[in-house]
Coordinates of C-alpha atoms in Angstrom, one line a residue:
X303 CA 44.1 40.4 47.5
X304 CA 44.6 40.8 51.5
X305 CA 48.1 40.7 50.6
X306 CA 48.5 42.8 48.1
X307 CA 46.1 45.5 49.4
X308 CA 48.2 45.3 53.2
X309 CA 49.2 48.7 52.6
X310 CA 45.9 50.6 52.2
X311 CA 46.4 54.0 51.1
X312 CA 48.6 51.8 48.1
X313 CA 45.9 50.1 46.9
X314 CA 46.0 50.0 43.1
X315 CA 43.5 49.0 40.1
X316 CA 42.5 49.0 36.6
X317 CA 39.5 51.4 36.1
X318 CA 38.2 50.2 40.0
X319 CA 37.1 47.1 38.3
X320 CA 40.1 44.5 37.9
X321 CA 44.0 44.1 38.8
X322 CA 47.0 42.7 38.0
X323 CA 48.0 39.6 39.2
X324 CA 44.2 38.1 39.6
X325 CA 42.7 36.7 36.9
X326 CA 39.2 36.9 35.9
X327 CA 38.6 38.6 38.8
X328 CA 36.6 41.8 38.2
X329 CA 35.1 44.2 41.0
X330 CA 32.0 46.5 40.4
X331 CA 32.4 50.1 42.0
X332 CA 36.0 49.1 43.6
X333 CA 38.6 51.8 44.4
X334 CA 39.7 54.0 42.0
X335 CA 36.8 54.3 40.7
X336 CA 34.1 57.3 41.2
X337 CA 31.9 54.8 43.5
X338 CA 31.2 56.3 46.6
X339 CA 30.9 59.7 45.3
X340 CA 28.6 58.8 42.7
X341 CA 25.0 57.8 42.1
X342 CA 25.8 54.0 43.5
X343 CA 23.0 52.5 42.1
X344 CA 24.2 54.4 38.1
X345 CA 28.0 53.5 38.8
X346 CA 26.8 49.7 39.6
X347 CA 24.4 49.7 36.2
X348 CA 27.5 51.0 34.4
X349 CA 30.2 48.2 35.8
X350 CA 28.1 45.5 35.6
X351 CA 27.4 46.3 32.0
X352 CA 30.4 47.1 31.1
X353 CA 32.1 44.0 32.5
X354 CA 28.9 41.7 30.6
X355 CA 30.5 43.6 27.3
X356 CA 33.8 42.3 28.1
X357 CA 33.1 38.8 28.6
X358 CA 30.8 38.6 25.7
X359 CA 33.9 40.6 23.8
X360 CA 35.8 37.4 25.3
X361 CA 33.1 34.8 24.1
X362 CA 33.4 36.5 20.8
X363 CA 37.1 36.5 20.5
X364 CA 37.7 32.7 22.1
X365 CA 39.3 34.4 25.0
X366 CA 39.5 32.4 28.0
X367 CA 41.4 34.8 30.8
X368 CA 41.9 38.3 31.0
X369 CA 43.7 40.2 33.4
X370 CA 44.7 44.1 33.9
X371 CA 48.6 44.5 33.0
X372 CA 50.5 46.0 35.3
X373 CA 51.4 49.2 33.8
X374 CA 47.7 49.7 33.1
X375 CA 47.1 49.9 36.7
X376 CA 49.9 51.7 37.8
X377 CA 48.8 54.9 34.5
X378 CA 45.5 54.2 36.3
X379 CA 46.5 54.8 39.9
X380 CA 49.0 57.6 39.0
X381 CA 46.1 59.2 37.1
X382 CA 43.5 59.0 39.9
X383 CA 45.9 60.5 42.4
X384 CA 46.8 63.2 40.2
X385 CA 43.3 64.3 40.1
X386 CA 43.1 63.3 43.8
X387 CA 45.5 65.9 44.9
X388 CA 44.3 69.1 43.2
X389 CA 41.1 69.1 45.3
X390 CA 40.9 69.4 48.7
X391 CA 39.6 65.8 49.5
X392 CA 43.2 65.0 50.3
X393 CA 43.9 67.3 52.4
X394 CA 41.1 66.8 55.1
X395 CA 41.0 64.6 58.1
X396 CA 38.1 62.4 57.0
X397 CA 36.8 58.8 56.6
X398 CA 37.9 59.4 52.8
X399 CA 41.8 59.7 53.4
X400 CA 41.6 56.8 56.4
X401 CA 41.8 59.3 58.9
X402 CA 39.4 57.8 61.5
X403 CA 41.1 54.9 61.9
X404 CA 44.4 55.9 63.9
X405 CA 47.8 54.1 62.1
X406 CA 46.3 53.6 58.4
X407 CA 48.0 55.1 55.9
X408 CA 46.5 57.7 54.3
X409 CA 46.1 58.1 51.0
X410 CA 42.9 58.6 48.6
X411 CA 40.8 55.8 47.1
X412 CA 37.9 57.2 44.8
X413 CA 38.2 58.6 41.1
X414 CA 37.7 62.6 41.0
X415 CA 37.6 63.0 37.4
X416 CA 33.7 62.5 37.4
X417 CA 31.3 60.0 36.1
X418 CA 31.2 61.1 33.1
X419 CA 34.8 61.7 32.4
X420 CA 35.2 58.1 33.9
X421 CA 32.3 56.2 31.7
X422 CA 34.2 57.7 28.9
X423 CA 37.2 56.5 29.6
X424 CA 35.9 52.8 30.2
X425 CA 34.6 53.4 26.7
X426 CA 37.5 54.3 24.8
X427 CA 39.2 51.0 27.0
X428 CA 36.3 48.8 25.4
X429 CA 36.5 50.2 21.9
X430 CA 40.0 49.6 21.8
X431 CA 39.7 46.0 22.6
X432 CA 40.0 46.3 26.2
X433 CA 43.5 48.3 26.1
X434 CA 45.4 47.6 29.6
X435 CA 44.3 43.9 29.9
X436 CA 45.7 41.2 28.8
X437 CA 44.2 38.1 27.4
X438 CA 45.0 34.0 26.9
X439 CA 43.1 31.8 24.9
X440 CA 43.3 28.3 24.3
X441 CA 44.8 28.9 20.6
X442 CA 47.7 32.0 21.5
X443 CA 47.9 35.3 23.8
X444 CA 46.9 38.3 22.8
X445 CA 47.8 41.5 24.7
X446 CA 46.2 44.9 24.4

């Protein structure tokens, strides 16, 4: 993750909660998701159910890895900066943009779309059998 993250202001995810490349691997209120300009306590509640969904969805289907596809993450990413840049948060000096720390790229981490544009989203992901992951069972692989 160190690795792939080394250029900060790059970082990219799946919904703030997985990426590509790591397996099984999901984070609760990471970037690109609303997190720090949210309710933290709310956004945690809504990850941590949402990923207990998705593993019992896994149990259910005899899924034994899943992992966000690439392009997922990149729609992802492309999307949050979008919304990023036509607000003003990108275009302050602040601890937001990595500002106070002098030589980090800059760039903008959090989802501006909103909570509940964003719990919506991770919905629609879920009802659609986890769309943008990918999955491997002991049996076949199944991709969404």
């Amino acid at each position: 993750m160190k690795e792939k993250w080394a250029g900060g202001a790059q970082t990219r995810t799946y919904l703030g909660i997985a990426n590509a490349g790591f397996p099984n691997m999901f984070m609760i209120t990471g970037p690109e998701s609303p997190s720090v300009l949210s309710n933290m306590p709310v956004s945690i509640e809504q990850h941590v159910e949402w990923i207990a969904d998705c593993i019992e969805y896994m149990r259910s289907q005899g899924v034994e890895t899943i992992e966000a596809k690439v392009e997922a993450e990149e729609a992802w990413s492309k999307h949050c900066r979008e919304v990023a840049e036509s607000t003003l948060f990108t275009k302050t000096d602040s601890w937001y943009t990595g500002a106070n720390i002098p030589g980090k790229p800059r760039g903008f981490l959090i989802y501006l779309g909103g909570v509940g544009a964003y719990r919506q989203r991770c919905t629609e992901i879920a009802a659609n059998g986890y769309e943008g992951f990918s999955f491997i069972s002991s049996s076949k692989t199944a991709s969404r």
